[in-house]
Every structure is written in C-alpha cells, then in structure tokens.
PDB file of C-alpha atoms in Angstrom:
ATOM      1  CA  MET A   1      -0.004  -0.030  -0.023  1.00 86.00           C
ATOM      2  CA  ASP A   2       1.414   3.337  -0.738  1.00 90.00           C
ATOM      3  CA  ASN A   3       0.630   6.838   0.776  1.00 89.00           C
ATOM      4  CA  ASN A   4      -2.316   7.502  -1.257  1.00 90.00           C
ATOM      5  CA  ARG A   5      -3.833   4.222   0.069  1.00 92.00           C
ATOM      6  CA  SER A   6      -3.443   2.551  -3.245  1.00 95.00           C
ATOM      7  CA  PHE A   7      -2.898  -1.574  -3.295  1.00 95.00           C
ATOM      8  CA  TYR A   8      -0.425  -3.163  -5.362  1.00 97.00           C
ATOM      9  CA  VAL A   9      -1.101  -6.829  -6.680  1.00 96.00           C
ATOM     10  CA  VAL A  10       1.209  -9.036  -8.452  1.00 97.00           C
ATOM     11  CA  ASP A  11      -0.481 -11.438 -10.817  1.00 96.00           C
ATOM     12  CA  ILE A  12       1.731 -14.097 -11.834  1.00 95.00           C
ATOM     13  CA  GLN A  13      -0.536 -15.487 -14.574  1.00 96.00           C
ATOM     14  CA  GLU A  14      -0.832 -12.296 -16.252  1.00 97.00           C
ATOM     15  CA  HIS A  15       2.980 -11.393 -15.902  1.00 98.00           C
ATOM     16  CA  GLU A  16       1.999  -7.713 -14.441  1.00 98.00           C
ATOM     17  CA  VAL A  17       1.593  -5.703 -11.394  1.00 98.00           C
ATOM     18  CA  ARG A  18      -1.499  -3.927 -10.742  1.00 97.00           C
ATOM     19  CA  ARG A  19      -2.543  -0.724  -8.900  1.00 97.00           C
ATOM     20  CA  TYR A  20      -5.993  -0.684  -6.981  1.00 97.00           C
ATOM     21  CA  LYS A  21      -7.132   2.877  -5.733  1.00 95.00           C
ATOM     22  CA  ILE A  22     -10.200   2.710  -3.345  1.00 92.00           C
ATOM     23  CA  GLY A  23     -13.448   1.819  -5.459  1.00 92.00           C
ATOM     24  CA  ASP A  24     -11.188   0.282  -8.318  1.00 92.00           C
ATOM     25  CA  THR A  25     -12.657  -3.045  -9.484  1.00 91.00           C
ATOM     26  CA  GLN A  26     -10.050  -3.316 -12.320  1.00 91.00           C
ATOM     27  CA  GLY A  27      -7.279  -1.722 -11.351  1.00 94.00           C
ATOM     28  CA  THR A  28      -4.442  -0.299 -13.495  1.00 96.00           C
ATOM     29  CA  VAL A  29      -1.367  -2.079 -14.825  1.00 98.00           C
ATOM     30  CA  VAL A  30       1.612  -0.268 -13.360  1.00 98.00           C
ATOM     31  CA  ALA A  31       4.469  -2.805 -14.786  1.00 98.00           C
ATOM     32  CA  GLY A  32       4.465  -5.475 -17.432  1.00 98.00           C
ATOM     33  CA  GLY A  33       1.172  -6.221 -18.931  1.00 95.00           C
ATOM     34  CA  ASN A  34       2.652  -7.193 -22.442  1.00 98.00           C
ATOM     35  CA  GLY A  35       2.827 -10.946 -21.935  1.00 97.00           C
ATOM     36  CA  ALA A  36       5.505 -13.063 -20.383  1.00 98.00           C
ATOM     37  CA  GLY A  37       9.034 -12.302 -21.795  1.00 97.00           C
ATOM     38  CA  ASN A  38      12.030 -10.455 -21.074  1.00 97.00           C
ATOM     39  CA  ARG A  39      11.806  -7.194 -22.864  1.00 98.00           C
ATOM     40  CA  LEU A  40      11.852  -3.768 -20.443  1.00 98.00           C
ATOM     41  CA  ASP A  41       7.863  -3.884 -20.942  1.00 98.00           C
ATOM     42  CA  GLN A  42       7.430  -7.273 -20.273  1.00 98.00           C
ATOM     43  CA  LEU A  43       7.680  -9.652 -16.930  1.00 98.00           C
ATOM     44  CA  TYR A  44       8.102 -13.432 -16.500  1.00 98.00           C
ATOM     45  CA  GLU A  45       6.472 -14.620 -13.250  1.00 96.00           C
ATOM     46  CA  PRO A  46       6.632 -11.413 -10.942  1.00 97.00           C
ATOM     47  CA  ARG A  47       6.758 -12.510  -7.272  1.00 96.00           C
ATOM     48  CA  TYR A  48       6.919  -9.428  -5.098  1.00 97.00           C
ATOM     49  CA  VAL A  49       6.495  -5.785  -5.058  1.00 98.00           C
ATOM     50  CA  PHE A  50       7.651  -2.602  -3.180  1.00 98.00           C
ATOM     51  CA  VAL A  51       6.516   0.867  -3.626  1.00 97.00           C
ATOM     52  CA  ASP A  52       8.910   3.821  -2.631  1.00 95.00           C
ATOM     53  CA  ARG A  53       7.458   7.486  -1.642  1.00 93.00           C
ATOM     54  CA  ASP A  54       7.921   8.405  -5.309  1.00 94.00           C
ATOM     55  CA  TYR A  55       5.147   5.849  -6.266  1.00 95.00           C
ATOM     56  CA  SER A  56       8.225   3.947  -8.189  1.00 97.00           C
ATOM     57  CA  VAL A  57       7.241   0.076  -8.220  1.00 98.00           C
ATOM     58  CA  TYR A  58      10.074  -2.435  -7.758  1.00 98.00           C
ATOM     59  CA  GLU A  59       9.153  -5.851  -8.649  1.00 98.00           C
ATOM     60  CA  SER A  60      11.130  -9.277  -8.296  1.00 97.00           C
ATOM     61  CA  ASP A  61      10.928 -10.626 -11.884  1.00 97.00           C
ATOM     62  CA  ARG A  62      11.506 -14.322 -10.801  1.00 96.00           C
ATOM     63  CA  SER A  63      11.981 -16.383 -14.132  1.00 96.00           C
ATOM     64  CA  ASN A  64      14.004 -13.537 -15.613  1.00 97.00           C
ATOM     65  CA  HIS A  65      16.260 -13.322 -12.771  1.00 96.00           C
ATOM     66  CA  ARG A  66      16.239  -9.788 -12.093  1.00 97.00           C
ATOM     67  CA  VAL A  67      14.426  -6.811 -10.103  1.00 98.00           C
ATOM     68  CA  MET A  68      13.180  -3.894 -11.991  1.00 98.00           C
ATOM     69  CA  LYS A  69      12.039  -0.543 -11.249  1.00 98.00           C
ATOM     70  CA  TRP A  70       9.274   1.067 -12.859  1.00 98.00           C
ATOM     71  CA  GLU A  71       8.547   5.001 -12.244  1.00 97.00           C
ATOM     72  CA  GLU A  72       4.935   6.115 -12.123  1.00 94.00           C
ATOM     73  CA  GLY A  73       3.421   6.495 -15.766  1.00 94.00           C
ATOM     74  CA  ALA A  74       6.538   4.354 -17.170  1.00 97.00           C
ATOM     75  CA  LYS A  75       5.826   2.202 -20.312  1.00 96.00           C
ATOM     76  CA  GLN A  76       9.042   0.380 -19.285  1.00 97.00           C
ATOM     77  CA  GLY A  77      11.062  -0.515 -16.502  1.00 98.00           C
ATOM     78  CA  VAL A  78      14.797  -0.330 -15.563  1.00 98.00           C
ATOM     79  CA  VAL A  79      16.898  -3.586 -14.470  1.00 98.00           C
ATOM     80  CA  VAL A  80      18.225  -2.869 -11.101  1.00 97.00           C
ATOM     81  CA  ALA A  81      19.646  -5.989 -10.102  1.00 95.00           C
ATOM     82  CA  GLY A  82      20.419  -9.177 -12.011  1.00 93.00           C
ATOM     83  CA  GLY A  83      19.259  -9.820 -15.448  1.00 88.00           C
ATOM     84  CA  GLN A  84      22.013 -11.990 -16.706  1.00 83.00           C
ATOM     85  CA  GLY A  85      20.637 -15.378 -16.162  1.00 82.00           C
ATOM     86  CA  ALA A  86      20.591 -17.580 -12.858  1.00 83.00           C
ATOM     87  CA  ARG A  87      24.290 -17.566 -11.473  1.00 80.00           C
ATOM     88  CA  LYS A  88      26.026 -17.206  -8.226  1.00 82.00           C
ATOM     89  CA  SER A  89      28.290 -14.309  -9.232  1.00 82.00           C
ATOM     90  CA  LEU A  90      27.673 -10.732  -7.304  1.00 82.00           C
ATOM     91  CA  LEU A  91      26.053  -9.317 -10.445  1.00 82.00           C
ATOM     92  CA  GLN A  92      23.460 -12.064 -10.865  1.00 91.00           C
ATOM     93  CA  LEU A  93      20.316 -13.472  -9.179  1.00 96.00           C
ATOM     94  CA  ASP A  94      18.908 -16.847  -9.156  1.00 95.00           C
ATOM     95  CA  ARG A  95      14.889 -16.785  -8.580  1.00 96.00           C
ATOM     96  CA  PRO A  96      14.882 -13.358  -6.578  1.00 96.00           C
ATOM     97  CA  ASN A  97      11.653 -13.247  -4.344  1.00 94.00           C
ATOM     98  CA  GLY A  98      11.375 -10.407  -1.693  1.00 94.00           C
ATOM     99  CA  VAL A  99      12.355  -6.843  -2.596  1.00 97.00           C
ATOM    100  CA  VAL A 100      12.792  -3.870  -0.313  1.00 97.00           C
ATOM    101  CA  VAL A 101      14.101  -0.460  -0.756  1.00 97.00           C
ATOM    102  CA  ASP A 102      15.037   1.933   2.053  1.00 96.00           C
ATOM    103  CA  GLN A 103      15.034   5.584   2.563  1.00 93.00           C
ATOM    104  CA  LEU A 104      18.387   6.075   0.655  1.00 94.00           C
ATOM    105  CA  GLY A 105      17.031   3.997  -2.393  1.00 94.00           C
ATOM    106  CA  THR A 106      19.233   0.971  -1.465  1.00 96.00           C
ATOM    107  CA  VAL A 107      17.646  -2.209  -2.919  1.00 97.00           C
ATOM    108  CA  TYR A 108      17.727  -5.300  -0.912  1.00 98.00           C
ATOM    109  CA  VAL A 109      16.838  -8.694  -2.366  1.00 97.00           C
ATOM    110  CA  ALA A 110      15.906 -12.116  -1.217  1.00 97.00           C
ATOM    111  CA  ASP A 111      17.919 -14.194  -3.691  1.00 96.00           C
ATOM    112  CA  PHE A 112      16.217 -17.421  -3.261  1.00 96.00           C
ATOM    113  CA  GLY A 113      18.091 -19.695  -5.474  1.00 94.00           C
ATOM    114  CA  ASN A 114      21.350 -18.506  -4.296  1.00 95.00           C
ATOM    115  CA  HIS A 115      20.391 -18.370  -0.479  1.00 96.00           C
ATOM    116  CA  ARG A 116      21.437 -15.032   0.252  1.00 96.00           C
ATOM    117  CA  ILE A 117      20.096 -11.280   0.667  1.00 96.00           C
ATOM    118  CA  MET A 118      21.494  -8.851  -2.159  1.00 94.00           C
ATOM    119  CA  ARG A 119      22.099  -5.128  -1.639  1.00 93.00           C
TER     120      ARG A 119
END
C-alpha cells in the first residue's frame, strides 16, 4: 500500500503488477502487462512488489532473474539488479523473491536460488 492508500497486486499468471485505488474493480497495470517475456516492457512470473515514496514500483521478476524499477507512468522498466541469467556471481540473481528499498534508495533482494540477501 502506498501513501495514497493504493494497493498493489502481483499477478503471476498475467505477468503484471496492478494498482488498485479505493473503489477500483479493474485496477491499472503499472508494470508488465505485455505477456510473458524478457523485454523491458515485460515480466515473467513476477513475485513481490515494493512501492517507494515517489510511487516507483520495484518488482522481483523471478523467471527473468532480475529486479526492475518502474517509475510512475512508465511504459517500461529499468533493471536495477540481476538480469544476466541465474548464476551465483555478485551481479546475478537466481529466482529473486522479496524486494525492499530503504529511504536512501538502496535495494535489498532475497536471492532465493542463491540463499542470500543482496544489496
């Protein structure tokens, strides 16, 4: 939930993140929504979402092994972690799950497949 009391839902089947404002029944796609894939406007089995104070959406894109940031109103995201396949190097993730961003903008990721927390 963000400061405007909007609620965010990850839809694994539709490969998208939706924002619901109070009273909404359909919601608005804020990340993905272009089918499964690895382009910057696509997600592949997103899992977790975090919304910062600027209403940017961070989502763990599990099967693309990356975390993406989608600024409010963006049509495509930016890879902020991972994205080079599932490996153990410090630049790669393996099935990322939880994602949190602190007040300084530091991204923390639960790197499920590598059994570690990445910053």
